[in-house]
Amino acid sequence: MEIRDSLRMRPTPVHGARCFSSPSCLFQGLIMSADLQWAIVRRTNSFQLRRDGKNFTSEPYNLSGRATFRDCGLVNGRSVSVEANTKKSGLVVGMSRKSAVNRPAKRFAMTPLRKSSRRIAKGLRKNLVNTHYRPDQADLAVRRACALLRAEKNKPRKTPKRRHHKKN
């Protein structure tokens, strides 16, 4: 039997895990702890940045930019993201759902926020702390939101050029 034939075969589920028809189904149903995932991803991910002997990261859902287990958005079951809204003014807050861990397209719920900066900061902190979602990330999320709103507020506006007509 060739390798191509073995990939077409549908393997049996392991320990009650679901199996899908694609060749990558061998790994989708297996459950790994976050610590094991961090051990694998820690030094070998494409978001890694090293400057002045310190490790930083540019991965999504990492509010601080530090390459630590606590801040890593790739391996934690619950992660938070605060980004600028590209279509309109305001922010977009993304929060991961535990029910959709194996479905990347539905894993994150994106919520647009378009109120004043104080209301956004208050609502974001209240949502993260009171729901026990990630209270350790609440301060970082509020800081990121305030910084993005401040940057949006101070954007230089392009003024239209006035044409001067020549007098005859």
GROMACS .gro file of C-alpha atoms in nm:
model
  168
    1MET     CA    1   0.000   0.000   0.000
    2GLU     CA    2   0.140   0.338  -0.098
    3ILE     CA    3   0.145   0.648   0.116
    4ARG     CA    4  -0.124   0.813  -0.095
    5ASP     CA    5  -0.358   0.519  -0.033
    6SER     CA    6  -0.292   0.529   0.341
    7LEU     CA    7  -0.383   0.899   0.353
    8ARG     CA    8  -0.713   0.832   0.180
    9MET     CA    9  -0.809   0.575   0.437
   10ARG     CA   10  -1.023   0.701   0.718
   11PRO     CA   11  -0.852   0.617   1.047
   12THR     CA   12  -1.057   0.519   1.347
   13PRO     CA   13  -1.111   0.778   1.621
   14VAL     CA   14  -0.867   0.770   1.911
   15HIS     CA   15  -1.020   0.769   2.261
   16GLY     CA   16  -1.355   0.905   2.144
   17ALA     CA   17  -1.206   1.184   1.938
   18ARG     CA   18  -1.386   1.283   1.621
   19CYS     CA   19  -1.221   1.211   1.289
   20PHE     CA   20  -1.262   1.413   0.975
   21SER     CA   21  -1.211   1.305   0.616
   22SER     CA   22  -0.898   1.514   0.551
   23PRO     CA   23  -0.543   1.379   0.597
   24SER     CA   24  -0.489   1.615   0.890
   25CYS     CA   25  -0.762   1.440   1.087
   26LEU     CA   26  -0.500   1.245   1.278
   27PHE     CA   27  -0.415   1.553   1.482
   28GLN     CA   28  -0.743   1.744   1.503
   29GLY     CA   29  -0.913   1.506   1.739
   30LEU     CA   30  -0.621   1.464   1.976
   31ILE     CA   31  -0.623   1.674   2.289
   32MET     CA   32  -0.301   1.831   2.413
   33SER     CA   33  -0.257   2.035   2.726
   34ALA     CA   34  -0.174   2.403   2.697
   35ASP     CA   35   0.164   2.336   2.860
   36LEU     CA   36   0.256   2.083   2.593
   37GLN     CA   37   0.142   2.318   2.317
   38TRP     CA   38   0.352   2.598   2.469
   39ALA     CA   39   0.657   2.369   2.484
   40ILE     CA   40   0.617   2.303   2.110
   41VAL     CA   41   0.531   2.659   2.001
   42ARG     CA   42   0.762   2.843   2.241
   43ARG     CA   43   1.073   2.861   2.027
   44THR     CA   44   0.938   2.771   1.684
   45ASN     CA   45   0.660   2.999   1.572
   46SER     CA   46   0.654   3.251   1.293
   47PHE     CA   47   0.553   3.540   1.519
   48GLN     CA   48   0.873   3.535   1.726
   49LEU     CA   49   1.085   3.852   1.750
   50ARG     CA   50   1.414   3.879   1.938
   51ARG     CA   51   1.552   4.219   2.029
   52ASP     CA   52   1.829   4.303   2.275
   53GLY     CA   53   1.828   3.951   2.417
   54LYS     CA   54   1.455   3.957   2.497
   55ASN     CA   55   1.178   3.757   2.331
   56PHE     CA   56   0.878   3.937   2.189
   57THR     CA   57   0.594   3.821   1.968
   58SER     CA   58   0.363   3.972   1.709
   59GLU     CA   59   0.093   3.705   1.729
   60PRO     CA   60  -0.274   3.795   1.732
   61TYR     CA   61  -0.453   3.776   2.068
   62ASN     CA   62  -0.138   3.870   2.259
   63LEU     CA   63  -0.203   4.204   2.428
   64SER     CA   64   0.140   4.268   2.577
   65GLY     CA   65   0.369   4.156   2.295
   66ARG     CA   66   0.580   3.945   2.533
   67ALA     CA   67   0.654   3.583   2.448
   68THR     CA   68   0.529   3.421   2.769
   69PHE     CA   69   0.286   3.138   2.837
   70ARG     CA   70   0.045   3.369   3.017
   71ASP     CA   71   0.023   3.614   2.727
   72CYS     CA   72   0.030   3.364   2.441
   73GLY     CA   73  -0.291   3.374   2.239
   74LEU     CA   74  -0.208   3.060   2.043
   75VAL     CA   75  -0.216   2.810   2.328
   76ASN     CA   76  -0.446   2.957   2.593
   77GLY     CA   77  -0.805   2.843   2.575
   78ARG     CA   78  -0.927   3.192   2.652
   79SER     CA   79  -0.768   3.487   2.477
   80VAL     CA   80  -0.859   3.850   2.415
   81SER     CA   81  -0.772   4.084   2.130
   82VAL     CA   82  -0.823   4.460   2.094
   83GLU     CA   83  -0.777   4.603   1.744
   84ALA     CA   84  -0.863   4.918   1.557
   85ASN     CA   85  -1.173   4.897   1.342
   86THR     CA   86  -1.066   4.926   0.980
   87LYS     CA   87  -1.409   5.008   0.836
   88LYS     CA   88  -1.533   5.271   1.082
   89SER     CA   89  -1.403   5.454   1.384
   90GLY     CA   90  -1.382   5.267   1.712
   91LEU     CA   91  -1.243   4.930   1.815
   92VAL     CA   92  -1.304   4.562   1.757
   93VAL     CA   93  -1.272   4.330   2.057
   94GLY     CA   94  -1.218   3.962   1.985
   95MET     CA   95  -1.275   3.695   2.247
   96SER     CA   96  -1.221   3.324   2.198
   97ARG     CA   97  -1.501   3.076   2.246
   98LYS     CA   98  -1.436   2.753   2.430
   99SER     CA   99  -1.705   2.570   2.235
  100ALA     CA  100  -1.528   2.619   1.901
  101VAL     CA  101  -1.169   2.524   1.980
  102ASN     CA  102  -1.133   2.292   1.680
  103ARG     CA  103  -1.311   2.528   1.437
  104PRO     CA  104  -1.073   2.814   1.357
  105ALA     CA  105  -1.324   3.018   1.157
  106LYS     CA  106  -1.573   3.026   1.445
  107ARG     CA  107  -1.326   3.028   1.734
  108PHE     CA  108  -1.323   3.404   1.789
  109ALA     CA  109  -1.622   3.631   1.844
  110MET     CA  110  -1.551   3.981   1.715
  111THR     CA  111  -1.749   4.269   1.871
  112PRO     CA  112  -1.727   4.626   1.738
  113LEU     CA  113  -1.724   4.907   1.999
  114ARG     CA  114  -1.804   5.259   1.878
  115LYS     CA  115  -1.883   5.467   2.187
  116SER     CA  116  -1.673   5.719   2.377
  117SER     CA  117  -1.333   5.613   2.507
  118ARG     CA  118  -1.441   5.613   2.873
  119ARG     CA  119  -1.744   5.396   2.802
  120ILE     CA  120  -1.535   5.153   2.598
  121ALA     CA  121  -1.272   5.123   2.874
  122LYS     CA  122  -1.532   5.079   3.147
  123GLY     CA  123  -1.734   4.822   2.951
  124LEU     CA  124  -1.426   4.625   2.848
  125ARG     CA  125  -1.293   4.602   3.204
  126LYS     CA  126  -1.636   4.512   3.340
  127ASN     CA  127  -1.683   4.241   3.078
  128LEU     CA  128  -1.345   4.077   3.140
  129VAL     CA  129  -1.343   4.096   3.520
  130ASN     CA  130  -1.706   4.031   3.614
  131THR     CA  131  -1.749   3.735   3.379
  132HIS     CA  132  -1.420   3.581   3.508
  133TYR     CA  133  -1.308   3.554   3.146
  134ARG     CA  134  -0.947   3.668   3.181
  135PRO     CA  135  -0.921   3.909   3.476
  136ASP     CA  136  -0.541   3.903   3.447
  137GLN     CA  137  -0.568   4.045   3.093
  138ALA     CA  138  -0.820   4.320   3.180
  139ASP     CA  139  -0.564   4.593   3.249
  140LEU     CA  140  -0.368   4.509   2.935
  141ALA     CA  141  -0.685   4.516   2.724
  142VAL     CA  142  -0.791   4.854   2.863
  143ARG     CA  143  -0.442   4.998   2.806
  144ARG     CA  144  -0.437   4.875   2.448
  145ALA     CA  145  -0.789   5.012   2.387
  146CYS     CA  146  -0.699   5.355   2.525
  147ALA     CA  147  -0.379   5.370   2.321
  148LEU     CA  148  -0.566   5.279   2.000
  149LEU     CA  149  -0.840   5.534   2.067
  150ARG     CA  150  -0.578   5.802   2.141
  151ALA     CA  151  -0.397   5.724   1.817
  152GLU     CA  152  -0.724   5.735   1.623
  153LYS     CA  153  -0.815   6.069   1.776
  154ASN     CA  154  -0.482   6.230   1.685
  155LYS     CA  155  -0.475   6.122   1.322
  156PRO     CA  156  -0.382   6.409   1.094
  157ARG     CA  157  -0.666   6.493   0.862
  158LYS     CA  158  -0.596   6.550   0.499
  159THR     CA  159  -0.720   6.889   0.391
  160PRO     CA  160  -0.822   6.930   0.030
  161LYS     CA  161  -0.586   7.144  -0.173
  162ARG     CA  162  -0.732   7.475  -0.276
  163ARG     CA  163  -0.683   7.583  -0.628
  164HIS     CA  164  -0.593   7.942  -0.687
  165HIS     CA  165  -0.735   8.095  -1.000
  166LYS     CA  166  -0.525   8.335  -1.197
  167LYS     CA  167  -0.662   8.682  -1.228
  168ASN     CA  168  -0.669   8.828  -1.577
   0.00000   0.00000   0.00000
